[in-house]
Coordinates of C-alpha atoms and ligand atoms in Angstrom, one line a residue:
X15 CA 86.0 81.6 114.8
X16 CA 89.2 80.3 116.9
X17 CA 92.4 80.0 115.5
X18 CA 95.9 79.7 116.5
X19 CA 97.9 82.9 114.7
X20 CA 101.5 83.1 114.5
X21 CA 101.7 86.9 115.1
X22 CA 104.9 87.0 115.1
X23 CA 108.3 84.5 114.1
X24 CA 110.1 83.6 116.9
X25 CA 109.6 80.6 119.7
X26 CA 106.3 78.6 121.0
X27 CA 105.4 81.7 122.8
X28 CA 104.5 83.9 120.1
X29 CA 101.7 81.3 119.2
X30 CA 98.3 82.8 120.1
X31 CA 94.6 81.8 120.2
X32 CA 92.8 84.7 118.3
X33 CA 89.6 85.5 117.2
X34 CA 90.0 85.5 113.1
X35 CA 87.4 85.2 110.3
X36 CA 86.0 82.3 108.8
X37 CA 87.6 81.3 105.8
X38 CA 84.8 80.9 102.4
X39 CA 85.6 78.3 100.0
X40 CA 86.4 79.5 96.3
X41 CA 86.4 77.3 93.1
X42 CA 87.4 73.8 93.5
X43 CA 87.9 73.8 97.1
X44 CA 85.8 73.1 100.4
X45 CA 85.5 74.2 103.9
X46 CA 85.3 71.9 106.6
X47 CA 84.6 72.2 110.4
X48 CA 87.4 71.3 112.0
X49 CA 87.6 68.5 115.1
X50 CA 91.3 67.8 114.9
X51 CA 94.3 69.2 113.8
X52 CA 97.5 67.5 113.4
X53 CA 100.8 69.2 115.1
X54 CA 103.6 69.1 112.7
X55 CA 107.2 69.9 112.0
X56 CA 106.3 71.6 109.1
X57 CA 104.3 74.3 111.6
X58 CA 107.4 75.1 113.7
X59 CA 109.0 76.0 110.5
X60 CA 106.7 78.6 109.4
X61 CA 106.6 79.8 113.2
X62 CA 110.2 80.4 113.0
X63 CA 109.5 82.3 109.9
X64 CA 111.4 79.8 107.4
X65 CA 108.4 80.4 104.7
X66 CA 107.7 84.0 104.2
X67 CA 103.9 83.7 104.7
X68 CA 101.8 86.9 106.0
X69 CA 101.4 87.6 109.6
X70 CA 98.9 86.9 110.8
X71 CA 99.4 83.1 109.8
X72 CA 97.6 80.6 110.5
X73 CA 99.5 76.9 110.3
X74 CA 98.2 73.6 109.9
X75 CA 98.9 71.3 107.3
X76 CA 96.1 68.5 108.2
X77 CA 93.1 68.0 110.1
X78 CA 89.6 65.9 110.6
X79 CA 86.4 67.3 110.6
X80 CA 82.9 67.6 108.6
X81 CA 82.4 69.5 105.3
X82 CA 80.9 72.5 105.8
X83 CA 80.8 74.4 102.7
X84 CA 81.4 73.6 99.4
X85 CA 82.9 76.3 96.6
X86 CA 82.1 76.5 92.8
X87 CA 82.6 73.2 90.9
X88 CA 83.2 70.9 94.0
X89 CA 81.7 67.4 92.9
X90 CA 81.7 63.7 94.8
X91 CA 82.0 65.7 98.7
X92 CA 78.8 66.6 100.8
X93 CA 77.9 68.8 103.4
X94 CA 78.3 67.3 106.4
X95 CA 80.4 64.1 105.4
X96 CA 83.1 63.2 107.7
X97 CA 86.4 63.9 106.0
X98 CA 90.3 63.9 106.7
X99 CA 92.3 66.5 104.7
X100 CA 95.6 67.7 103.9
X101 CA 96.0 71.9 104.4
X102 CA 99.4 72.0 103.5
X103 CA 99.4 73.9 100.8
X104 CA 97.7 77.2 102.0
X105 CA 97.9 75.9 105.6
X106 CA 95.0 76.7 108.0
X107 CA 94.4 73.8 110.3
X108 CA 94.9 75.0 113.8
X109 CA 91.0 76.5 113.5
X110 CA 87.8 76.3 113.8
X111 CA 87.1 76.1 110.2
X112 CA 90.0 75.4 107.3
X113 CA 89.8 75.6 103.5
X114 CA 90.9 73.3 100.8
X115 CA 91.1 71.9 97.3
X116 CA 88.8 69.1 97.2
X117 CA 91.3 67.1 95.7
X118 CA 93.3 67.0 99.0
X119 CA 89.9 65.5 101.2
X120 CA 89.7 61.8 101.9
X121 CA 85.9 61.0 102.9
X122 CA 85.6 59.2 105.6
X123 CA 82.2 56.7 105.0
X124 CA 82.6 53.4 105.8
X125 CA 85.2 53.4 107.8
X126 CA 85.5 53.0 111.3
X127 CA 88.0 55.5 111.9
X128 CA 88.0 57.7 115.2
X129 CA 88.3 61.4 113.9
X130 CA 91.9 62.1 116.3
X131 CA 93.4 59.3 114.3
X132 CA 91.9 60.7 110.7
X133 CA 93.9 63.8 111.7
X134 CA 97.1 62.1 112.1
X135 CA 97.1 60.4 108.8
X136 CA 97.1 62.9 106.2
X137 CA 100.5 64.1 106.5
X138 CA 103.3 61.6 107.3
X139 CA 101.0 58.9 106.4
X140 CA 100.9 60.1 102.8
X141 CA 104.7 61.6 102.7
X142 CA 105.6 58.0 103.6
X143 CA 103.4 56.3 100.6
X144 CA 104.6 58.9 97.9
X145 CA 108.6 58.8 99.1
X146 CA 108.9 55.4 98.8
X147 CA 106.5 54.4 95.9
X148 CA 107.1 57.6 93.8
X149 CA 110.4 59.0 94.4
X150 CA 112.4 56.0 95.7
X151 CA 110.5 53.9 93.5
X152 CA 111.0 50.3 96.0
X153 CA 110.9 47.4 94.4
X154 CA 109.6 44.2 95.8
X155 CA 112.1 42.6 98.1
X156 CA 114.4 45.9 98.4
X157 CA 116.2 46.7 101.8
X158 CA 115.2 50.2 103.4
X159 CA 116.9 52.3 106.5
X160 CA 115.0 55.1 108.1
X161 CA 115.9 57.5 110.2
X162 CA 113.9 58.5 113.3
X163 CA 112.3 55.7 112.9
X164 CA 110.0 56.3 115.9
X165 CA 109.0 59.8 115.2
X166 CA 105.9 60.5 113.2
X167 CA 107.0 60.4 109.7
X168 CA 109.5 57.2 110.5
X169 CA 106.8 55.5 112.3
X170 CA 104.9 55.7 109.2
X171 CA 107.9 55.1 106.9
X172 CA 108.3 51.5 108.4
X173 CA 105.3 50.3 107.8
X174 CA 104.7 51.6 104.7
X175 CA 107.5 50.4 103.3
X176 CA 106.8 46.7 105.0
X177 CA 103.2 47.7 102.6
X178 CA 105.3 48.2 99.5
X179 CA 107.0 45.1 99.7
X180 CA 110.4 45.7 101.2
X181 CA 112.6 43.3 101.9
X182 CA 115.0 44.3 105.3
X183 CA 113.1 47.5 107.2
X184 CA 115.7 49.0 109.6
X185 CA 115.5 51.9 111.3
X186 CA 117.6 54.0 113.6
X187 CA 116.7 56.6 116.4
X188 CA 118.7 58.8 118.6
X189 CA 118.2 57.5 122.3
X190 CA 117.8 53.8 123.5
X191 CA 114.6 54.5 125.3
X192 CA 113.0 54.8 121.4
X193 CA 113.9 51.7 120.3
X194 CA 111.5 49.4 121.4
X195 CA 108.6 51.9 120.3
X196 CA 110.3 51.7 116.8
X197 CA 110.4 47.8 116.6
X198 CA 106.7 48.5 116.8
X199 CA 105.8 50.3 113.5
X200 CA 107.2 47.8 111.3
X201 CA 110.8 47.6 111.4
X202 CA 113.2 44.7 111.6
X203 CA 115.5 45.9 113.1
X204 CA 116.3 49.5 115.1
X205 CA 119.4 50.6 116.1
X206 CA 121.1 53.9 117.8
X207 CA 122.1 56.2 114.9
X208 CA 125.7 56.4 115.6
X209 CA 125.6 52.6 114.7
X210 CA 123.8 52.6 111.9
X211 CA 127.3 52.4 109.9
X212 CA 127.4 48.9 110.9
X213 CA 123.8 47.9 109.9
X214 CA 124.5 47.0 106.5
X215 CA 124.1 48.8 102.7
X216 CA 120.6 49.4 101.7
X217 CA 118.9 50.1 98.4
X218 CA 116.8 52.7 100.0
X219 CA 117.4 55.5 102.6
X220 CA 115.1 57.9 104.1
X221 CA 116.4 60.7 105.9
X222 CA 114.7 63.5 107.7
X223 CA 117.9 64.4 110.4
X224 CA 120.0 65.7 108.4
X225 CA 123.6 67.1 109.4
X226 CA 125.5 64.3 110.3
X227 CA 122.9 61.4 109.3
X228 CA 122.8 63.0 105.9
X229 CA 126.6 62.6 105.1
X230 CA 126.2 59.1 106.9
X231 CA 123.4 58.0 104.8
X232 CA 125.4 58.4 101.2
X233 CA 127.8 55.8 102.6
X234 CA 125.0 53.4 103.2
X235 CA 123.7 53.5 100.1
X236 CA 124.3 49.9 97.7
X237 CA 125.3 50.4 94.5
X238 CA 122.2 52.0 92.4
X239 CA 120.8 53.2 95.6
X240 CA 118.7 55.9 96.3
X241 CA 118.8 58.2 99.4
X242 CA 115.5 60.7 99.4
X243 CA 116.1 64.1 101.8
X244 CA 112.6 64.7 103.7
X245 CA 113.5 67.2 106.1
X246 CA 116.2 68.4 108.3
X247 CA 114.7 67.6 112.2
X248 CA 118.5 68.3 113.7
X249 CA 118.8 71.7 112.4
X250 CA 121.8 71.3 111.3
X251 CA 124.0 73.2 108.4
X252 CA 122.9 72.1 105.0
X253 CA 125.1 69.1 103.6
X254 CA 127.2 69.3 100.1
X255 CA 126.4 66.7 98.2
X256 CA 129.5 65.2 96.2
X257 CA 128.2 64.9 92.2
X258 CA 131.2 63.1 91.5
X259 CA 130.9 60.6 93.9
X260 CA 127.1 59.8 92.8
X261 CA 128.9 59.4 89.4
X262 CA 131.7 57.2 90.7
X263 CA 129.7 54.9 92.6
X264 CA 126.0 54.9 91.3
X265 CA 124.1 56.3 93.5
X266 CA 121.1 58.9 93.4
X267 CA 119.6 61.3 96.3
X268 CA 116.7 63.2 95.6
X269 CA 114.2 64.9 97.8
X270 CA 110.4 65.5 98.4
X271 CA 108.5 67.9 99.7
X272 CA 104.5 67.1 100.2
X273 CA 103.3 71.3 100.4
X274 CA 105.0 71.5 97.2
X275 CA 103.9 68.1 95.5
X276 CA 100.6 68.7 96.3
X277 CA 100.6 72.1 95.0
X278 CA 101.7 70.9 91.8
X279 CA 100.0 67.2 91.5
X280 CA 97.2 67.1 93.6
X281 CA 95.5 64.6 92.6
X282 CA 98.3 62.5 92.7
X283 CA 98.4 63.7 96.6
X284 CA 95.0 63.2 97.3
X285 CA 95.0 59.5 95.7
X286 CA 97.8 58.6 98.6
X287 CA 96.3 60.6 100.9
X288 CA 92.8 58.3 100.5
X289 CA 95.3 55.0 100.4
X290 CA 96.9 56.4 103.9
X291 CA 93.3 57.0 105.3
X292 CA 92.2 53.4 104.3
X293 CA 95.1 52.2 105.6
X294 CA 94.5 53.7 109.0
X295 CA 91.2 52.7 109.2
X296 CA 92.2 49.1 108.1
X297 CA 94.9 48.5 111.1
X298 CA 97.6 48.4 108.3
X299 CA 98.9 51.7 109.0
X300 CA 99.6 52.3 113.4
X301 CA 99.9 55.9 114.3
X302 CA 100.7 56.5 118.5
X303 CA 98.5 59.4 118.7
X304 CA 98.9 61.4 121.8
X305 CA 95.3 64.7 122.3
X306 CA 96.0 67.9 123.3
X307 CA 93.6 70.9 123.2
X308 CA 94.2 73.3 120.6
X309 CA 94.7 75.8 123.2
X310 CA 97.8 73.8 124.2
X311 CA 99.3 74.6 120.5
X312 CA 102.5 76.4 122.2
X313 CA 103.1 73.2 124.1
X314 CA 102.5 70.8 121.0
X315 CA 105.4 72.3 119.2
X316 CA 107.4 72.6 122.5
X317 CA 107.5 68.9 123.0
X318 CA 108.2 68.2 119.0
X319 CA 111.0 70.6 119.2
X320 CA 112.5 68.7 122.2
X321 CA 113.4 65.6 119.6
X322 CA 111.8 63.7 122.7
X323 CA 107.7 62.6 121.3
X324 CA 107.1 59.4 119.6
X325 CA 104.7 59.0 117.5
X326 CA 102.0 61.6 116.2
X327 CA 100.3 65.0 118.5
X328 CA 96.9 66.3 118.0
X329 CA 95.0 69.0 118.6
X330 CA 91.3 68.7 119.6
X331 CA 89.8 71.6 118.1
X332 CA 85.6 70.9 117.9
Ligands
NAP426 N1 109.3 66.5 103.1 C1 108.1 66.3 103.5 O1 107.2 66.4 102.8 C2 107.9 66.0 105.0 C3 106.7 65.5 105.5 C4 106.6 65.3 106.9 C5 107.7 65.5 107.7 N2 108.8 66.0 107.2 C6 110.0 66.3 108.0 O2 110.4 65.1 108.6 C7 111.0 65.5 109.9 C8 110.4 64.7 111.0 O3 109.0 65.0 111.1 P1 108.1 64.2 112.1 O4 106.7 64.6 111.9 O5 108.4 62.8 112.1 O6 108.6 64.9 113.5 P2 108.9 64.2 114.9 O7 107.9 63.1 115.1 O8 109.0 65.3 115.8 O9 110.3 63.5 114.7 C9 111.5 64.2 114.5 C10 112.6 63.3 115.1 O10 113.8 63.9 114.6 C11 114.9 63.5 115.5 N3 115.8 64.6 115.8 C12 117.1 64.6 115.6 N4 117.6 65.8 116.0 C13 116.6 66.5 116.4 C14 116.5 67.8 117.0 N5 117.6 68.6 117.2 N6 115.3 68.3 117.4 C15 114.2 67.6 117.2 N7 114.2 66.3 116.7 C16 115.4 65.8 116.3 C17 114.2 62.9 116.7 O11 114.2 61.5 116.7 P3 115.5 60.7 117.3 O12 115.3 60.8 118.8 O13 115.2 59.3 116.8 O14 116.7 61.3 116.8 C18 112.8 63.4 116.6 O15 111.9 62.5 117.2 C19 110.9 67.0 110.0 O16 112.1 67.6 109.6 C20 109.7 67.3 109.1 O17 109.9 68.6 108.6 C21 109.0 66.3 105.8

């Protein structure tokens, strides 16, 4: 079959379309024929070679497709159903065919839900529900900032949190042309980042930046706020966290990582991934989806490393 490999760690370039075999399903897991994969920060990671993984990798946390295979023990899936899945914890997606646990599919019957879209629910879609409902634990009426608030996990952050019952939903982003985009997936307000200082205190903040954000965020934390670390999009040195000042001033950070949760919980994962999908097939959850062809991998994670795409990239691979 076709897959993207990364041969190699190092830019977009190394990212080649090989000729690999078709992955079986084992116990507990299914294969499914893939028609979209979603293009994700996550992958540009392992290209760079921040997981050690073996080379030749595949990546590709999420994807759309039919079932075509199903292992030992795999109940409640057919062959053939139209499905949306999370890959993220063996990775896999950018092919022809991907494996995995059945608790990480979302059927898609009954839905009217074009299979480009399915593809770019799975991951942010569900980070978003399981950051703010598990780990940040919102409460009705609660005021929430997000970083990057147009990019694909803040796009989905906003309006899952308007979901969950937030109060405020504000949101910052790094260039004035993203603004208006942002005021679009369920924010209040959206402002530059260097302004967020002035936006208020907020029971809830999200951030995926890092470096400078990061440090920014703590002091925009209320009393008995929480601040969850997603993800570090700027690249930048890892931040100290001061214990004592948590202590002094009640305030908690945590973090979240979905390969991980999902590895560990996945039934929890798949139960949000299937609220994400319904979601997105409902019109409750917006995703700016923008096709490429899986061939055009290389520039996929060129224009998500240029800080410049809104919104959600996916690769037609079927
Ligand atoms: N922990 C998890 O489970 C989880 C799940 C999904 C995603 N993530 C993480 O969340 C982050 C965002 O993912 P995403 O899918 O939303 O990606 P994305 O759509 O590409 O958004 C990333 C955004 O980060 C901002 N940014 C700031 N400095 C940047 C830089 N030097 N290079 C590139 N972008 C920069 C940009 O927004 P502005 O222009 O507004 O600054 C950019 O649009 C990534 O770090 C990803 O690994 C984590």
């Amino acid at each position: 079959m076709k897959a993207i490999t990364i041969p190699r760690f190092g830019d977009a370039d190394v990212l080649r379309l090989d000729e690999v075999e078709v992955p079986e399903p084992g116990p507990g897991q299914v294969s499914i024929d893939v028609a979209y994969a979603g293009a994700n920060f996550a992958e540009i990671l392992y290209r760079q070679g921040l997981a050690d993984v073996p080379l030749p990798f595949v990546p590709g946390i999420e994807v759309s497709g039919r079932v075509r295979a199903l292992g030992p023990g795999v109940e409640g899936l057919r062959v053939g159903q139209p499905v949306a899945a999370l890959t993220i914890v063996d990775s896999g997606g950018y092919a022809e065919v991907a494996v995995t646990s059945a608790e990480l599919v979302a059927p898609l019957d009954g839905y009217d839900l074009e299979l480009g879209l399915a593809a770019a629910l799975p991951s942010n879609s569900t980070t978003a529900f399981l950051v703010l409902d598990r780990v940040a634990r919102i409460e009705p009426g609660e005021s929430v900032l997000v970083h990057a608030a147009a990019g694909g996990l803040g796009s989905q952050l906003g309006q899952a949190a308007r979901l969950l019952g937030a109060g405020r939903v504000v949101g910052t982003v790094g260039n004035a042309a993203k603004i208006e985009t942002a005021l679009g997936y369920g924010y209040d307000e959206v402002v530059l980042r260097e302004q967020a200082a002035g936006a208020g205190r907020f029971d809830v903040v999200v951030d995926l930046v890092g470096g400078a954000a990061r440090r920014g965020s703590l002091d925009l934390l209320a009393p008995m706020g929480r601040m969850v670390v997603l993800g570090n999009a700027s690249g930048a040195e890892d931040v100290g966290i001061p214990a004592n000042e948590l202590w002094l001033t009640n305030k908690t950070v945590s973090g979240f990582n979905l390969a991980a949760f999902s590895a560990a919980f996945p039934e929890v994962a798949g139960q949000a991934l299937r609220r994400a999908v319904a979601g997105g097939a409902s019109g409750e959850l917006r995703v700016g989806v923008e096709t490429l062809r899986l061939e055009q991998a290389a520039e996929a994670h060129r224009r998500i490393e240029s800080g410049r795409t809104t919104g959600k990239l996916v690769l037609e691979v079927g």
